[in-house]
Each structure stands twice: as structure tokens, then as C-alpha cells.
Short mmCIF file of C-alpha atoms and ligand atoms in Angstrom, two decimals:
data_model
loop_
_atom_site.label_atom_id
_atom_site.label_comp_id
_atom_site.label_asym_id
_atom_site.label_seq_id
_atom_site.Cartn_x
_atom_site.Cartn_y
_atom_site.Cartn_z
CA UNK I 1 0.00 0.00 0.00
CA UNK I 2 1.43 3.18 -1.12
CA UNK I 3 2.51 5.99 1.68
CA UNK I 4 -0.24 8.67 2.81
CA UNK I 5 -0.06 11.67 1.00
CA UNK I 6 -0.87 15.56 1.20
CA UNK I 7 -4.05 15.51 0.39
CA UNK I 8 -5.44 12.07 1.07
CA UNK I 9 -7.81 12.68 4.19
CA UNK I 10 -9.32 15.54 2.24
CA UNK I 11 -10.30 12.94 -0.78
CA UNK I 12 -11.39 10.27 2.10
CA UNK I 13 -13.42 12.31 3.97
CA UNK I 14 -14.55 15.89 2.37
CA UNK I 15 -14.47 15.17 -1.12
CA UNK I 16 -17.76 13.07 -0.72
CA UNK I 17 -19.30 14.97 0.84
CA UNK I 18 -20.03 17.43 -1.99
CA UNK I 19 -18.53 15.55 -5.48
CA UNK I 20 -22.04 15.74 -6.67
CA UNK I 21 -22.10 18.91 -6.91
CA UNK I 22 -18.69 19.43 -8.85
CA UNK I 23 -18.86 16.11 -11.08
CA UNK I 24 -21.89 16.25 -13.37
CA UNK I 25 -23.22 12.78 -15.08
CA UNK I 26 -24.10 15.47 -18.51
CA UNK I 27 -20.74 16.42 -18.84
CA UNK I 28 -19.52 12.82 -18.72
CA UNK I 29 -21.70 11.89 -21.37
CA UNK I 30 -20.19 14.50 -23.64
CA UNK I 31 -16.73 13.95 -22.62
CA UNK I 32 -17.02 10.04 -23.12
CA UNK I 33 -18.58 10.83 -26.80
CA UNK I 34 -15.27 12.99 -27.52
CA UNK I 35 -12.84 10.62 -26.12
CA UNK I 36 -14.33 7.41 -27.85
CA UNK I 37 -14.78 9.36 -31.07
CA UNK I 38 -11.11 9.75 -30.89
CA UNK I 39 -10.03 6.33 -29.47
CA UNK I 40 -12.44 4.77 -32.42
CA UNK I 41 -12.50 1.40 -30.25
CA UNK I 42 -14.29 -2.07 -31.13
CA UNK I 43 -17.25 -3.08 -29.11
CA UNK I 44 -16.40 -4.56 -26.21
CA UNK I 45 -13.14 -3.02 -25.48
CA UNK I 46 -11.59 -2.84 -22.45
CA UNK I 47 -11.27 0.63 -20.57
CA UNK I 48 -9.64 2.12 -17.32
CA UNK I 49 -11.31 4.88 -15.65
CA UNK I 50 -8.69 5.88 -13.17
CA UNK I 51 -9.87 7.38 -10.03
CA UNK I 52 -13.20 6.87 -11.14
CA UNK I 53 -15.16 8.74 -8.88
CA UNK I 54 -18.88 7.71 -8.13
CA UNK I 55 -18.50 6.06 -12.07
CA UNK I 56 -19.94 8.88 -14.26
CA UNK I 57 -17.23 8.18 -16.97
CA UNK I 58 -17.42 4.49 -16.61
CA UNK I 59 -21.13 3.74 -16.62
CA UNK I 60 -21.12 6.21 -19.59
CA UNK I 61 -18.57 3.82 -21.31
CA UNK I 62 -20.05 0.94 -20.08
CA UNK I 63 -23.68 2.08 -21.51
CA UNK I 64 -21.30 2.18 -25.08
CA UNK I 65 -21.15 -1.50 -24.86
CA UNK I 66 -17.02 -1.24 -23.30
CA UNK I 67 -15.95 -3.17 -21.13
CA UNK I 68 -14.75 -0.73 -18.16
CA UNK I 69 -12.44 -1.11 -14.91
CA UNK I 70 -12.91 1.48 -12.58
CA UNK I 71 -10.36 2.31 -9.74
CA UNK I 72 -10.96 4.56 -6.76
CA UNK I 73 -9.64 4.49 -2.81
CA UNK I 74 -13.01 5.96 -1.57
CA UNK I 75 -15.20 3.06 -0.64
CA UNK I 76 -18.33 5.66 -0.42
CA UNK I 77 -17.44 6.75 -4.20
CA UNK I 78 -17.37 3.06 -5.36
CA UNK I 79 -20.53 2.25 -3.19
CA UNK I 80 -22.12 5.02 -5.01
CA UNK I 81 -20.59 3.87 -8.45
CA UNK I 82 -22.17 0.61 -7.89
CA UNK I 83 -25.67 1.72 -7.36
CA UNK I 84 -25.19 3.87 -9.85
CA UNK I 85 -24.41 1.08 -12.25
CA UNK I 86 -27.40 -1.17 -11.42
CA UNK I 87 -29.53 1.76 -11.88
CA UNK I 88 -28.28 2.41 -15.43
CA UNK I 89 -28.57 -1.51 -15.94
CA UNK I 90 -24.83 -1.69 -16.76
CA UNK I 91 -21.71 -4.07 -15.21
CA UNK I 92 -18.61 -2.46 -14.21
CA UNK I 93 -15.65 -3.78 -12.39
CA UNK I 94 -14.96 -1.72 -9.66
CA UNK I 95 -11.40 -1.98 -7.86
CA UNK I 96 -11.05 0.06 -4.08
CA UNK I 97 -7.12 0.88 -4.64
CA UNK I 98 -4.35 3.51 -4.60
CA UNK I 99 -3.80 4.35 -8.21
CA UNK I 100 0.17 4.54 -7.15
CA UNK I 101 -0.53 0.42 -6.49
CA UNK I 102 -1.89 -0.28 -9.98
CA UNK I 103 -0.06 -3.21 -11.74
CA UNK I 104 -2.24 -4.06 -14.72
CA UNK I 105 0.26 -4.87 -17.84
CA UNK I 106 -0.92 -4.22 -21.34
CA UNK I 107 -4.91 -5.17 -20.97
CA UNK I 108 -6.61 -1.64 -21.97
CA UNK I 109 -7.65 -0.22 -25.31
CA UNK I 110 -8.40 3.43 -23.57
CA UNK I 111 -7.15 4.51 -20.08
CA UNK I 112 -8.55 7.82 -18.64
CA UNK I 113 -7.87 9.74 -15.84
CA UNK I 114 -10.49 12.53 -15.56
CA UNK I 115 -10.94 15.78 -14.12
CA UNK I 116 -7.84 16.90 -12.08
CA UNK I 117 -7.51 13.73 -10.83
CA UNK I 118 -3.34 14.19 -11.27
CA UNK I 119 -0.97 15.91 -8.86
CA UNK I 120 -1.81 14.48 -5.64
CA UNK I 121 1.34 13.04 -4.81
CA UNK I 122 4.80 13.92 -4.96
CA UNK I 123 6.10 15.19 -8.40
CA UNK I 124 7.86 11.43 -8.94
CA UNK I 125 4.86 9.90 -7.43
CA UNK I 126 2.62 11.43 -9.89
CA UNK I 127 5.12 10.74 -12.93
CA UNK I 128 4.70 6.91 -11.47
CA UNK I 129 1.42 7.30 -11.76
CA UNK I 130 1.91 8.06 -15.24
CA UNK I 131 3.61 5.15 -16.31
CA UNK I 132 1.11 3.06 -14.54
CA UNK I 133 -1.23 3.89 -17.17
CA UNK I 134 1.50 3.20 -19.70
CA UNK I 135 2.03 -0.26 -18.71
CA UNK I 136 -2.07 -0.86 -18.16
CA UNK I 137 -2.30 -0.45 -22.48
CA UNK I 138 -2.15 -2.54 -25.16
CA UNK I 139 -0.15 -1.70 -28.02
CA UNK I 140 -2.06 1.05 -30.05
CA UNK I 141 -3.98 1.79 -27.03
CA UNK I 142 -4.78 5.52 -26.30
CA UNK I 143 -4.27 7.74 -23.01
CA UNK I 144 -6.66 10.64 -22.06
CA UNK I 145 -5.55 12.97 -19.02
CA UNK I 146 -7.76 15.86 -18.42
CA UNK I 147 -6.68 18.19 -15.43
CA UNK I 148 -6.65 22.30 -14.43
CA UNK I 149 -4.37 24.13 -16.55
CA UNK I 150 -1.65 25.89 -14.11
CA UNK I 151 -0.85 28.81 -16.82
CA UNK I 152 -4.49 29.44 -16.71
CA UNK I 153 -5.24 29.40 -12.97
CA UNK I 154 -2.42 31.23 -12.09
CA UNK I 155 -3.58 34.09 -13.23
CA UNK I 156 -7.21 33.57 -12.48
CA UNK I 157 -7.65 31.93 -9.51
CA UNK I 158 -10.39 33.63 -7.49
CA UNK I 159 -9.31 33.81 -3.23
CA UNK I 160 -12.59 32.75 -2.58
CA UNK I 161 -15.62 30.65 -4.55
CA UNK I 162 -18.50 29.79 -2.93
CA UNK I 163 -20.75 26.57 -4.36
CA UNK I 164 -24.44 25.72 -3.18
CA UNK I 165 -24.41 22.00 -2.02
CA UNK I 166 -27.59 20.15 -1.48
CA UNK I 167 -29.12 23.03 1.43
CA UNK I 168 -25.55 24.62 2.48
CA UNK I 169 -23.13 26.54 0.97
CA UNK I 170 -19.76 25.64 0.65
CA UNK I 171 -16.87 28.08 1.00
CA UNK I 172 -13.30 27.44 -0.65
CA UNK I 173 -10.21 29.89 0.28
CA UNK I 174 -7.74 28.79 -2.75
CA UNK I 175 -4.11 30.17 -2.36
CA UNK I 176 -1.33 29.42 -5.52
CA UNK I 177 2.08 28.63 -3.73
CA UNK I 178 4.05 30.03 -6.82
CA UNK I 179 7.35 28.51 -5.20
CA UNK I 180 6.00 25.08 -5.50
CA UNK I 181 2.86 25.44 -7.89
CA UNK I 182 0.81 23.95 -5.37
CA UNK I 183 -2.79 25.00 -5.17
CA UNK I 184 -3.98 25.25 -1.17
CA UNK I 185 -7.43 25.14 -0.67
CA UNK I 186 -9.58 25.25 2.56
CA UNK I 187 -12.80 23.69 2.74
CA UNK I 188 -15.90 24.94 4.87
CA UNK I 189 -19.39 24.60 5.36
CA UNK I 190 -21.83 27.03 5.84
CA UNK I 191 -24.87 26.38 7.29
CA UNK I 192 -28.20 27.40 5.51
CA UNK I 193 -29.38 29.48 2.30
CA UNK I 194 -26.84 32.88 3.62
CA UNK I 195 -23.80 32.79 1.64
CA UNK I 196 -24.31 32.00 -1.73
CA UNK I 197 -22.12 34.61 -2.98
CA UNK I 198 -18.43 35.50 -1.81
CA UNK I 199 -18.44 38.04 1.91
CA UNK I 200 -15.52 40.15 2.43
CA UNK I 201 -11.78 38.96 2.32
CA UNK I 202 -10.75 37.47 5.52
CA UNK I 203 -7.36 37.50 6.59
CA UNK I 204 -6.17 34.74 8.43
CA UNK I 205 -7.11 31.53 8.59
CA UNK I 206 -8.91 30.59 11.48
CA UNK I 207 -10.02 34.20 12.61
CA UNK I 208 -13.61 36.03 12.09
CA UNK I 209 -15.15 32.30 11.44
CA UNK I 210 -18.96 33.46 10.50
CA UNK I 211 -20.97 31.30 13.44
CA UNK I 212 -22.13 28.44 11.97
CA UNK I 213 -18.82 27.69 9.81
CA UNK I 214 -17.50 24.60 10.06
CA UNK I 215 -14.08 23.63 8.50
CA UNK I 216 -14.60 20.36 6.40
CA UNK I 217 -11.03 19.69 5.11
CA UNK I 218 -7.78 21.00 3.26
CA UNK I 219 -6.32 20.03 -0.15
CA UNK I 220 -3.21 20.54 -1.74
CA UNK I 221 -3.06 19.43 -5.08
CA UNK I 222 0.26 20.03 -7.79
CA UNK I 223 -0.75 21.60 -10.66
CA UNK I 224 0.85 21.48 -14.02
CA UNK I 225 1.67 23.72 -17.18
CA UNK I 226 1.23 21.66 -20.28
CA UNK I 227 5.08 21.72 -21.06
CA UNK I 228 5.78 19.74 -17.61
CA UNK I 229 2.74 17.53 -17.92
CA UNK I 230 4.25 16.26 -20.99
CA UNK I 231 7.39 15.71 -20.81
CA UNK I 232 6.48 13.88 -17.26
CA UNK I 233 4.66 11.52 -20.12
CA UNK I 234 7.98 10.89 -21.81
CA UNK I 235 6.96 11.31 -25.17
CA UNK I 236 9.52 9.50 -26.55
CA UNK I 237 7.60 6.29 -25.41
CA UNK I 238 4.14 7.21 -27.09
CA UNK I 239 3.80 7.11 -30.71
CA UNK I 240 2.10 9.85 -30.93
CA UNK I 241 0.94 13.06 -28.10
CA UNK I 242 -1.89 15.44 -28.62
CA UNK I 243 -2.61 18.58 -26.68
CA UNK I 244 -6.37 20.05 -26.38
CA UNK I 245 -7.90 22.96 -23.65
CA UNK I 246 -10.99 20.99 -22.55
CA UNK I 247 -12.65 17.58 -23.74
CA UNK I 248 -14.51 18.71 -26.72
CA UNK I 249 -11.30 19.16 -28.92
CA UNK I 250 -10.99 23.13 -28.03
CA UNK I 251 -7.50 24.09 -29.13
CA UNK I 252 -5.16 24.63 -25.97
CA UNK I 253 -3.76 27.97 -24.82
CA UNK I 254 -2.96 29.76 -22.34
CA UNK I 255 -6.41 31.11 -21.64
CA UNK I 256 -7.77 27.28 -21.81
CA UNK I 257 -9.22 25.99 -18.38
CA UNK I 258 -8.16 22.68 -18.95
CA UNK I 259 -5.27 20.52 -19.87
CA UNK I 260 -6.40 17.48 -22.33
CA UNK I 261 -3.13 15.19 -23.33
CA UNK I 262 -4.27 12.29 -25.64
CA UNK I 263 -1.57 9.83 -25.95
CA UNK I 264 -1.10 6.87 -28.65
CA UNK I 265 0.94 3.29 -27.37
C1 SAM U 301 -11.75 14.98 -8.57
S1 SAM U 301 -12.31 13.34 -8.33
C2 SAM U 301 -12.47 12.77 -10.00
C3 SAM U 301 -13.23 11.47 -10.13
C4 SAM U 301 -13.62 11.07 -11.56
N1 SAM U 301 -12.47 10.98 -12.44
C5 SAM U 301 -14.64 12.02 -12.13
O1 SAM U 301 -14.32 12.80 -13.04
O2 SAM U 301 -15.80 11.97 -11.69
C6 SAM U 301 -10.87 12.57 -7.73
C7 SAM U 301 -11.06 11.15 -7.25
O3 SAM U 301 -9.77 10.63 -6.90
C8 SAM U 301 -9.92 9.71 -5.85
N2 SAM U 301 -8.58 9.56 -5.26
C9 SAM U 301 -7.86 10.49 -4.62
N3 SAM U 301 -6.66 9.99 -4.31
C10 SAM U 301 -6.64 8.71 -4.75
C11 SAM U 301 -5.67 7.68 -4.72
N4 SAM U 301 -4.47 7.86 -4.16
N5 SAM U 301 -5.96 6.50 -5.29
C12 SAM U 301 -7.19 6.29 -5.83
N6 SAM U 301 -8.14 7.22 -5.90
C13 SAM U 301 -7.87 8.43 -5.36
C14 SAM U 301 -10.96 10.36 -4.97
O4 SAM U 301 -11.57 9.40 -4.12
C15 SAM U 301 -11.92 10.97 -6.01
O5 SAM U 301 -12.95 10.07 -6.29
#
């Protein structure tokens, strides 16, 4: 079992608490049609969604007629992916690991690994992480990566966002370490309908706490410019490396949100 890292009590016990609201099933359904348009696979190939979250990606492959493997470490994600699965009437096979601990050789047509689900880990944990998913394809099989682009949020990253979750309101204080390119963020919880939009800057962390705030968690999460992102790939193994801003082919730039690499065995 792979060491703990930075941000894994956040993902174990926060991040469940309000994925819904961040991970929508309609955007997975239009990602999945991009990515299999590209990766043109034959029915009943084999995919890796990797984390995959409650399964939006996977029951949306699996609904394709694919045959998908999702791994995740959150037991309540999984749990959730499973019911999730019988509802849509569709079979997965669902695997509660570390993605550092994957060991599958050369069994997938398509391996993803969706929605900033990179940089948790140390930079030569992450770049492990990477060749894990080199070593899960086949031959000819293709790669899909989607995380935050760094150039982007650098420059944009808002000190405070507010999200409405199911009743409450949830309150995230980002701060960009530009030293280390690690984004901070603190996680609270606000009780009832009276925050939906940002209040004024605060400035320390645990200070002027509006009553009723409740601290859920803390993440720190690596973020990547494109350049670094790929050459942690090492192209020189991949027959061929695309770059995109967002998983519906938009070219990338520096103003892109996202970071798509699409890589061919
Ligand atoms: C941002 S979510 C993305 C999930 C999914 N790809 C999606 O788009 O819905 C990140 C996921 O990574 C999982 N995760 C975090 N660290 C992990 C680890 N070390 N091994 C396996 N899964 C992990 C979390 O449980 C969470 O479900």
C-alpha cells in the first residue's frame, strides 16, 4: 500500500461529501462521446477509468457497450458507483485501490484519468502514476488525461468561490504557492441558504469564522503547465501526443481551463 499523502484525508473524507455537486453525469456523457470518437475502439473493449469517482465516466462507457475497470480508494465513491451502475442496468468492475498500487500490464484499449484527478502526490509519485497507465495499455492503445491548466489558474484563480451544495453553501479559500505550484485550498461549510455569494476577504485563517462555519477539510493538489505535464509523459515512449484545452477538442492555450493530453501506445 502506497505511503499517505498531502491531500489524502481531504479525498477520504470531504471530497464526498459534496462531489455531486462538482462532477456532473451530462458532462460525462459528452466527454465520453469525444474521447471514444477519438479512441475509435471495437465493441467490447476494455477501458480504465482511473480514479473513477462515483462512475460517471465508466457507466457512460459501459452504456457504449465497453468493457470498463474502474479504480478509486473511496469506498463511499465506489458504493455510489455501484448503485449507480445497477440503476443504469450496466456491469462495471470496480477496484477500491491507490492508483500509485496499480499493476495491470498491457490489458486496456483506452485509459482515462479525468478531471484533475493528477498531482496528488509527490512530483515522482505522480510521474509513477503516469507510467502506470502506460504499462495498463495494449499496443495502439490511447491515453486521455484531463486536469486544471496551471498557466491558466495562475492568473485567475479567485481567493474565494462559494458553491451551493444540497441546502448549504460551501466556502473554498484557494491560495497558488508560486514557489511550489501547489494549489492550497480550505474547505468549509456554511450552514443554511446565507452565503451564496463571496463576503468580504478574511485574513487569516482561522479568525472572524462566520458562526455556523464549520471547517470540512484542506487540499493541496500540484498543478501542471502543459510543457511539464508532458514531458512527465515521456513522449519518446508514445507514438504519438496530442494537446487540447478541454474535452470537446478546443485548441489549448494559455487562456484554456483545462489541460487534455491524448496519448497513442
Ligand atoms: C476529482 S475526483 C475525480 C473522479 C472522476 N475521475 C470524475 O471525473 O468523476 C478525484 C477522485 O480521486 C480519488 N482519489 C484520490 N486519491 C486517490 C488515490 N491515491 N488512489 C485512488 N483514488 C484516489 C478520490 O476518491 C476521487 O474520487
Amino acid at each position: 500500500m502506497a505511503d499517505v499523502f498531502q491531500s489524502e484525508r481531504f479525498f477520504r473524507e470531504a471530497w464526498p461529501q459534496f462531489s455531486r455537486a462538482f462532477e456532473s453525469p451530462s458532462d460525462a456523457a459528452s466527454e465520453v462521446e469525444w474521447i471514444t470518437g477519438l479512441a475509435a475502439l471495437a465493441a467490447g473493449a476494455r477501458v480504465l477509468d482511473a480514479p473513477c469517482g462515483f462512475g460517471r465516466h465508466s457507466i457512460e462507457l459501459a452504456r457504449r457497450g465497453f468493457e470498463v475497470t474502474g479504480v478509486d480508494f473511496s469506498e463511499t465513491e465506489l458504493e455510489r458507483a455501484r448503485a449507480a451502475a445497477r440503476e443504469a442496468g450496466v456491469t462495471l468492475t470496480l477496484a477500491c485501490q491507490d492508483i500509485r498500487d496499480m499493476e495491470f500490464a498491457g490489458e486496456f484499449d483506452l485509459a482515462v484519468n479525468l478531471f484533475s484527478s493528477i498531482g496528488y502526490f509527490s512530483d515522482d509519485e505522480d510521474r509513477l502514476v503516469l507510467d502506470r497507465f502506460w504499462r495498463a495499455l495494449k499496443a495502439g492503445g490511447l491515453f486521455v488525461l484531463d486536469t486544471r491548466n496551471r498557466d491558466q489558474i495562475v492568473r485567475s484563480l479567485p481567493p474565494e468561490e462559494r458553491k451551493r451544495v444540497n441546502g448549504w453553501t460551501l466556502r473554498i479559500e484557494n491560495a497558488f504557492d508560486p514557489a511550489t505550484s501547489r494549489w492550497r485550498a480550505r474547505w468549509s461549510r456554511i450552514a443554511g441558504p446565507g452565503a451564496a455569494r463571496p463576503g468580504p476577504p478574511r485574513g487569516g485563517p482561522d479568525e472572524k469564522r462566520a458562526a455556523g462555519e464549520q471547517l470540512i477539510g484542506e487540499s493541496e493538489i500540484r498543478l501542471y503547465s502543459a510543457h511539464e505535464l508532458s514531458a512527465m509523459l515521456r513522449p519518446e515512449r508514445w507514438s504519438r501526443v496530442e494537446l487540447y484545452g478541454g474535452l470537446d477538442g478546443t485548441p489549448f492555450s494559455l487562456d484554456a481551463p483545462r489541460i487534455v493530453l491524448v496519448a497513442r501506445k
